[in-house]
PDB file of C-alpha atoms and ligand atoms in Angstrom:
ATOM      1  CA  MET A 259     -32.672   5.520 -52.341  1.00  0.00           C
ATOM      2  CA  LYS A 260     -35.406   6.743 -54.870  1.00  0.00           C
ATOM      3  CA  LYS A 261     -35.198   9.925 -56.458  1.00  0.00           C
ATOM      4  CA  ILE A 262     -38.320  12.116 -56.409  1.00  0.00           C
ATOM      5  CA  ALA A 263     -39.642  15.189 -57.547  1.00  0.00           C
ATOM      6  CA  ILE A 264     -42.305  17.030 -55.475  1.00  0.00           C
ATOM      7  CA  PHE A 265     -45.185  19.194 -57.273  1.00  0.00           C
ATOM      8  CA  ALA A 266     -46.917  22.059 -55.444  1.00  0.00           C
ATOM      9  CA  SER A 267     -48.616  25.536 -56.196  1.00  0.00           C
ATOM     10  CA  GLY A 268     -48.385  27.243 -53.012  1.00  0.00           C
ATOM     11  CA  ASN A 269     -47.549  27.531 -49.514  1.00  0.00           C
ATOM     12  CA  GLY A 270     -45.135  24.018 -49.925  1.00  0.00           C
ATOM     13  CA  SER A 271     -45.573  22.769 -45.799  1.00  0.00           C
ATOM     14  CA  ASN A 272     -45.832  19.358 -47.099  1.00  0.00           C
ATOM     15  CA  PHE A 273     -42.734  19.872 -49.362  1.00  0.00           C
ATOM     16  CA  GLN A 274     -40.812  20.975 -46.403  1.00  0.00           C
ATOM     17  CA  ALA A 275     -42.268  18.152 -44.375  1.00  0.00           C
ATOM     18  CA  LEU A 276     -40.623  15.546 -46.820  1.00  0.00           C
ATOM     19  CA  VAL A 277     -37.454  17.797 -47.364  1.00  0.00           C
ATOM     20  CA  ASP A 278     -36.619  17.852 -43.555  1.00  0.00           C
ATOM     21  CA  ALA A 279     -37.497  14.024 -43.559  1.00  0.00           C
ATOM     22  CA  SER A 280     -35.481  13.282 -45.902  1.00  0.00           C
ATOM     23  CA  LYS A 281     -32.520  15.149 -44.799  1.00  0.00           C
ATOM     24  CA  ASN A 282     -32.888  13.680 -41.351  1.00  0.00           C
ATOM     25  CA  GLY A 283     -32.954   9.830 -42.789  1.00  0.00           C
ATOM     26  CA  GLU A 284     -36.888   9.692 -41.940  1.00  0.00           C
ATOM     27  CA  LEU A 285     -37.897   9.655 -45.270  1.00  0.00           C
ATOM     28  CA  GLN A 286     -35.925   6.876 -47.700  1.00  0.00           C
ATOM     29  CA  ALA A 287     -35.683   8.794 -50.606  1.00  0.00           C
ATOM     30  CA  GLU A 288     -33.993  12.039 -52.086  1.00  0.00           C
ATOM     31  CA  VAL A 289     -35.838  15.131 -53.006  1.00  0.00           C
ATOM     32  CA  HIS A 290     -33.996  16.411 -56.360  1.00  0.00           C
ATOM     33  CA  LEU A 291     -36.550  18.537 -57.776  1.00  0.00           C
ATOM     34  CA  LEU A 292     -39.226  20.837 -57.344  1.00  0.00           C
ATOM     35  CA  ILE A 293     -42.371  21.346 -60.330  1.00  0.00           C
ATOM     36  CA  CYS A 294     -43.928  24.563 -59.758  1.00  0.00           C
ATOM     37  CA  ASP A 295     -46.911  26.034 -61.932  1.00  0.00           C
ATOM     38  CA  ASN A 296     -47.085  29.309 -60.010  1.00  0.00           C
ATOM     39  CA  PRO A 297     -44.105  31.866 -59.990  1.00  0.00           C
ATOM     40  CA  ASN A 298     -45.264  33.545 -56.774  1.00  0.00           C
ATOM     41  CA  ALA A 299     -45.381  30.538 -54.494  1.00  0.00           C
ATOM     42  CA  LYS A 300     -43.712  29.924 -51.222  1.00  0.00           C
ATOM     43  CA  VAL A 301     -42.778  26.785 -51.878  1.00  0.00           C
ATOM     44  CA  ILE A 302     -39.986  28.159 -54.477  1.00  0.00           C
ATOM     45  CA  GLU A 303     -38.257  30.184 -51.893  1.00  0.00           C
ATOM     46  CA  ARG A 304     -38.372  26.902 -49.554  1.00  0.00           C
ATOM     47  CA  ALA A 305     -36.922  24.580 -52.326  1.00  0.00           C
ATOM     48  CA  SER A 306     -34.114  27.554 -52.877  1.00  0.00           C
ATOM     49  CA  GLN A 307     -33.356  27.709 -48.984  1.00  0.00           C
ATOM     50  CA  SER A 308     -32.771  23.821 -49.097  1.00  0.00           C
ATOM     51  CA  GLY A 309     -30.858  23.723 -52.281  1.00  0.00           C
ATOM     52  CA  ILE A 310     -33.152  22.238 -53.975  1.00  0.00           C
ATOM     53  CA  GLU A 311     -33.439  22.713 -57.897  1.00  0.00           C
ATOM     54  CA  ALA A 312     -36.679  24.222 -59.114  1.00  0.00           C
ATOM     55  CA  PHE A 313     -38.731  24.048 -62.799  1.00  0.00           C
ATOM     56  CA  VAL A 314     -41.158  26.996 -62.521  1.00  0.00           C
ATOM     57  CA  PHE A 315     -43.605  27.756 -65.579  1.00  0.00           C
ATOM     58  CA  MET A 316     -46.675  29.315 -66.175  1.00  0.00           C
ATOM     59  CA  PRO A 317     -49.467  27.078 -67.827  1.00  0.00           C
ATOM     60  CA  LYS A 318     -51.015  30.227 -69.769  1.00  0.00           C
ATOM     61  CA  THR A 319     -47.904  30.407 -71.667  1.00  0.00           C
ATOM     62  CA  PHE A 320     -48.360  27.044 -73.304  1.00  0.00           C
ATOM     63  CA  PRO A 321     -50.570  26.043 -76.286  1.00  0.00           C
ATOM     64  CA  GLU A 322     -52.082  23.089 -74.236  1.00  0.00           C
ATOM     65  CA  LYS A 323     -51.293  20.993 -71.453  1.00  0.00           C
ATOM     66  CA  SER A 324     -49.468  17.913 -73.098  1.00  0.00           C
ATOM     67  CA  ALA A 325     -47.153  21.297 -74.151  1.00  0.00           C
ATOM     68  CA  PHE A 326     -45.903  21.701 -70.495  1.00  0.00           C
ATOM     69  CA  GLU A 327     -46.281  18.551 -69.372  1.00  0.00           C
ATOM     70  CA  GLU A 328     -43.850  17.562 -71.920  1.00  0.00           C
ATOM     71  CA  LYS A 329     -41.301  20.285 -70.806  1.00  0.00           C
ATOM     72  CA  ILE A 330     -42.061  18.711 -67.035  1.00  0.00           C
ATOM     73  CA  VAL A 331     -41.194  15.243 -68.343  1.00  0.00           C
ATOM     74  CA  GLU A 332     -37.737  16.355 -69.968  1.00  0.00           C
ATOM     75  CA  ALA A 333     -36.622  18.221 -66.558  1.00  0.00           C
ATOM     76  CA  LEU A 334     -37.697  14.917 -64.669  1.00  0.00           C
ATOM     77  CA  THR A 335     -35.606  12.859 -66.868  1.00  0.00           C
ATOM     78  CA  GLU A 336     -32.471  15.122 -66.968  1.00  0.00           C
ATOM     79  CA  LYS A 337     -32.632  14.482 -63.160  1.00  0.00           C
ATOM     80  CA  GLU A 338     -33.368  10.804 -63.470  1.00  0.00           C
ATOM     81  CA  ILE A 339     -36.672  11.211 -61.506  1.00  0.00           C
ATOM     82  CA  GLU A 340     -38.044   7.779 -60.181  1.00  0.00           C
ATOM     83  CA  PHE A 341     -41.352   8.934 -58.584  1.00  0.00           C
ATOM     84  CA  ILE A 342     -43.628  11.933 -58.531  1.00  0.00           C
ATOM     85  CA  VAL A 343     -45.165  13.063 -55.208  1.00  0.00           C
ATOM     86  CA  LEU A 344     -47.909  15.539 -55.724  1.00  0.00           C
ATOM     87  CA  ALA A 345     -48.351  17.944 -52.604  1.00  0.00           C
ATOM     88  CA  GLY A 346     -50.869  20.983 -53.033  1.00  0.00           C
ATOM     89  CA  TYR A 347     -50.212  20.956 -57.146  1.00  0.00           C
ATOM     90  CA  MET A 348     -53.460  22.485 -57.887  1.00  0.00           C
ATOM     91  CA  ARG A 349     -53.842  20.797 -61.232  1.00  0.00           C
ATOM     92  CA  LEU A 350     -55.252  17.780 -62.978  1.00  0.00           C
ATOM     93  CA  ILE A 351     -52.374  15.426 -64.261  1.00  0.00           C
ATOM     94  CA  GLY A 352     -52.645  14.878 -67.874  1.00  0.00           C
ATOM     95  CA  HIS A 353     -52.026  11.780 -70.386  1.00  0.00           C
ATOM     96  CA  THR A 354     -48.680  12.944 -70.828  1.00  0.00           C
ATOM     97  CA  LEU A 355     -47.280  12.699 -67.464  1.00  0.00           C
ATOM     98  CA  LEU A 356     -49.371   9.535 -66.513  1.00  0.00           C
ATOM     99  CA  SER A 357     -47.911   7.822 -69.500  1.00  0.00           C
ATOM    100  CA  ALA A 358     -44.279   8.632 -68.541  1.00  0.00           C
ATOM    101  CA  TYR A 359     -44.491   7.856 -64.899  1.00  0.00           C
ATOM    102  CA  GLU A 360     -47.448   5.019 -64.896  1.00  0.00           C
ATOM    103  CA  GLY A 361     -48.191   3.913 -61.195  1.00  0.00           C
ATOM    104  CA  LYS A 362     -45.488   6.137 -60.084  1.00  0.00           C
ATOM    105  CA  ILE A 363     -47.518   9.460 -58.958  1.00  0.00           C
ATOM    106  CA  VAL A 364     -49.285   9.570 -55.565  1.00  0.00           C
ATOM    107  CA  ASN A 365     -51.029  12.681 -54.303  1.00  0.00           C
ATOM    108  CA  ILE A 366     -52.647  13.697 -50.566  1.00  0.00           C
ATOM    109  CA  HIS A 367     -55.741  14.983 -49.884  1.00  0.00           C
ATOM    110  CA  PRO A 368     -56.923  16.448 -46.917  1.00  0.00           C
ATOM    111  CA  SER A 369     -60.428  14.262 -46.423  1.00  0.00           C
ATOM    112  CA  LEU A 370     -61.260  10.980 -45.989  1.00  0.00           C
ATOM    113  CA  LEU A 371     -61.592  10.452 -49.989  1.00  0.00           C
ATOM    114  CA  PRO A 372     -64.249   9.616 -51.580  1.00  0.00           C
ATOM    115  CA  ALA A 373     -65.562  12.303 -48.965  1.00  0.00           C
ATOM    116  CA  PHE A 374     -64.795  15.881 -49.946  1.00  0.00           C
ATOM    117  CA  PRO A 375     -62.786  15.815 -53.645  1.00  0.00           C
ATOM    118  CA  GLY A 376     -61.432  18.744 -55.504  1.00  0.00           C
ATOM    119  CA  LYS A 377     -60.810  21.962 -53.735  1.00  0.00           C
ATOM    120  CA  GLY A 378     -62.279  23.435 -50.054  1.00  0.00           C
ATOM    121  CA  ALA A 379     -62.385  20.068 -48.424  1.00  0.00           C
ATOM    122  CA  ILE A 380     -61.191  21.066 -45.438  1.00  0.00           C
ATOM    123  CA  GLU A 381     -64.200  23.858 -45.269  1.00  0.00           C
ATOM    124  CA  GLN A 382     -66.575  21.643 -46.572  1.00  0.00           C
ATOM    125  CA  ALA A 383     -66.228  18.565 -44.059  1.00  0.00           C
ATOM    126  CA  LEU A 384     -66.304  21.527 -41.294  1.00  0.00           C
ATOM    127  CA  GLU A 385     -69.521  22.655 -42.595  1.00  0.00           C
ATOM    128  CA  SER A 386     -70.911  19.134 -43.460  1.00  0.00           C
ATOM    129  CA  GLY A 387     -71.107  18.589 -39.604  1.00  0.00           C
ATOM    130  CA  ARG A 388     -69.583  15.275 -39.416  1.00  0.00           C
ATOM    131  CA  LYS A 389     -67.479  14.387 -36.440  1.00  0.00           C
ATOM    132  CA  VAL A 390     -64.715  13.073 -38.426  1.00  0.00           C
ATOM    133  CA  THR A 391     -62.312  14.102 -41.440  1.00  0.00           C
ATOM    134  CA  GLY A 392     -59.028  13.028 -42.431  1.00  0.00           C
ATOM    135  CA  VAL A 393     -56.351  12.788 -45.023  1.00  0.00           C
ATOM    136  CA  THR A 394     -55.787  10.393 -47.723  1.00  0.00           C
ATOM    137  CA  VAL A 395     -52.570   9.399 -49.872  1.00  0.00           C
ATOM    138  CA  HIS A 396     -53.541   7.776 -53.185  1.00  0.00           C
ATOM    139  CA  TYR A 397     -52.639   6.732 -56.717  1.00  0.00           C
ATOM    140  CA  VAL A 398     -53.158   9.517 -59.204  1.00  0.00           C
ATOM    141  CA  ASP A 399     -55.174   8.906 -62.575  1.00  0.00           C
ATOM    142  CA  GLU A 400     -56.749  11.289 -64.444  1.00  0.00           C
ATOM    143  CA  GLY A 401     -59.893  12.183 -62.340  1.00  0.00           C
ATOM    144  CA  MET A 402     -59.709  14.612 -59.404  1.00  0.00           C
ATOM    145  CA  ASP A 403     -58.630  12.761 -56.410  1.00  0.00           C
ATOM    146  CA  THR A 404     -59.888   9.422 -57.695  1.00  0.00           C
ATOM    147  CA  GLY A 405     -57.165   7.223 -57.744  1.00  0.00           C
ATOM    148  CA  PRO A 406     -56.747   3.958 -55.497  1.00  0.00           C
ATOM    149  CA  ILE A 407     -56.286   4.428 -52.013  1.00  0.00           C
ATOM    150  CA  ILE A 408     -53.174   3.954 -49.913  1.00  0.00           C
ATOM    151  CA  ALA A 409     -53.681   5.261 -46.792  1.00  0.00           C
ATOM    152  CA  GLN A 410     -56.026   7.129 -44.633  1.00  0.00           C
ATOM    153  CA  LYS A 411     -55.770   8.489 -41.097  1.00  0.00           C
ATOM    154  CA  ALA A 412     -58.702  10.275 -39.546  1.00  0.00           C
ATOM    155  CA  VAL A 413     -59.143  13.464 -37.740  1.00  0.00           C
ATOM    156  CA  ILE A 414     -61.909  14.260 -35.011  1.00  0.00           C
ATOM    157  CA  ILE A 415     -63.572  17.199 -35.688  1.00  0.00           C
ATOM    158  CA  THR A 416     -64.533  18.818 -32.274  1.00  0.00           C
ATOM    159  CA  LYS A 417     -67.298  20.826 -30.837  1.00  0.00           C
ATOM    160  CA  ASP A 418     -65.437  23.983 -30.909  1.00  0.00           C
ATOM    161  CA  GLU A 419     -63.534  23.683 -34.063  1.00  0.00           C
ATOM    162  CA  THR A 420     -62.432  26.319 -36.196  1.00  0.00           C
ATOM    163  CA  LEU A 421     -61.305  26.552 -39.827  1.00  0.00           C
ATOM    164  CA  GLN A 422     -58.196  27.655 -38.791  1.00  0.00           C
ATOM    165  CA  SER A 423     -57.703  24.657 -35.813  1.00  0.00           C
ATOM    166  CA  LEU A 424     -58.638  21.898 -37.936  1.00  0.00           C
ATOM    167  CA  GLU A 425     -56.318  22.931 -41.227  1.00  0.00           C
ATOM    168  CA  GLN A 426     -53.818  22.734 -38.278  1.00  0.00           C
ATOM    169  CA  LYS A 427     -54.712  19.139 -37.168  1.00  0.00           C
ATOM    170  CA  ILE A 428     -54.933  17.953 -41.000  1.00  0.00           C
ATOM    171  CA  HIS A 429     -51.699  19.360 -41.850  1.00  0.00           C
ATOM    172  CA  GLU A 430     -49.977  17.922 -38.428  1.00  0.00           C
ATOM    173  CA  VAL A 431     -51.499  14.596 -39.662  1.00  0.00           C
ATOM    174  CA  GLU A 432     -50.543  15.323 -43.262  1.00  0.00           C
ATOM    175  CA  HIS A 433     -46.716  15.866 -42.750  1.00  0.00           C
ATOM    176  CA  ARG A 434     -46.553  12.498 -40.790  1.00  0.00           C
ATOM    177  CA  LEU A 435     -48.263  10.338 -43.313  1.00  0.00           C
ATOM    178  CA  TYR A 436     -46.679  11.363 -46.223  1.00  0.00           C
ATOM    179  CA  PRO A 437     -43.119  10.346 -45.594  1.00  0.00           C
ATOM    180  CA  GLU A 438     -44.516   7.213 -43.741  1.00  0.00           C
ATOM    181  CA  THR A 439     -46.772   5.934 -46.430  1.00  0.00           C
ATOM    182  CA  LEU A 440     -43.791   6.876 -49.137  1.00  0.00           C
ATOM    183  CA  ASN A 441     -41.518   4.730 -47.255  1.00  0.00           C
ATOM    184  CA  LYS A 442     -44.118   1.919 -47.257  1.00  0.00           C
ATOM    185  CA  LEU A 443     -44.256   2.509 -50.845  1.00  0.00           C
ATOM    186  CA  PHE A 444     -40.541   2.485 -51.538  1.00  0.00           C
ATOM    187  CA  ALA A 445     -39.643  -0.296 -49.536  1.00  0.00           C
ATOM    188  CA  LYS A 446     -42.013  -2.805 -51.578  1.00  0.00           C
ATOM    189  CA  LYS A 447     -39.855  -4.844 -53.971  1.00  0.00           C
ATOM    190  CA  GLU A 448     -41.040  -3.362 -57.796  1.00  0.00           C
TER     191      GLU A 448
HETATM  192  C1  LIG B  48     -52.598  20.080 -48.465  1.00  0.00           C
HETATM  193  O1  LIG B  48     -53.546  20.045 -47.501  1.00  0.00           O
HETATM  194  C2  LIG B  48     -52.830  18.980 -49.498  1.00  0.00           C
HETATM  195  O2  LIG B  48     -53.301  17.889 -48.871  1.00  0.00           O
HETATM  196  C3  LIG B  48     -53.574  19.338 -50.688  1.00  0.00           C
HETATM  197  O3  LIG B  48     -53.194  20.625 -50.703  1.00  0.00           O
HETATM  198  C4  LIG B  48     -52.902  21.109 -49.473  1.00  0.00           C
HETATM  199  C5  LIG B  48     -51.019  21.887 -49.658  1.00  0.00           C
HETATM  200  O4  LIG B  48     -50.409  22.367 -48.689  1.00  0.00           O
HETATM  201  N1  LIG B  48     -53.628  18.948 -51.584  1.00  0.00           N
HETATM  202  P1  LIG B  48     -49.421  23.051 -48.348  1.00  0.00           P
HETATM  203  O5  LIG B  48     -48.527  23.933 -49.639  1.00  0.00           O
HETATM  204  O6  LIG B  48     -48.290  21.286 -48.382  1.00  0.00           O
HETATM  205  O7  LIG B  48     -48.697  23.571 -47.025  1.00  0.00           O
END
């Protein structure tokens, strides 16, 4: 079983889906740690309710990114974390983490990348008038949602779609695609 850490900044519905999938045997990994850069995030409550330890920090209290990323690497090392799963972590990953976990960091993004990278991807897809958007799981590099794509799933945008209905459809797909894709990755021989 892979020992994973999930990084999240907000609600944490993907965190919850992965924790639930791990507990009921659908995800071949154990969630050992939450890394969170926002002390007010709902995901912290979710971690505590699931009995998962959280490393919570405030980026502003550190002089630079490498300083808090060093602390994160310490926390990950202490818990013997093998793989990092980003799930709504609203921050670019820096050199310190990328070099400590080379090829072992993935992210989920609510669009069919390379379309609509960055924030507000669901809204932008809706406003663009396109008929299809979706979800992407990709490896993380130093860019904003630019790493190699691992898996994608399309979501149809209907004529009467609202932001709320589209968000709901996207999240439902995310909650299935993420555990499914991670299982495939973890099943591969290294
Ligand atoms: C998801 O849509 C994910 O694709 C994006 O951030 C959102 C996080 O949602 N990176 P949640 O906090 O997991 O509910």
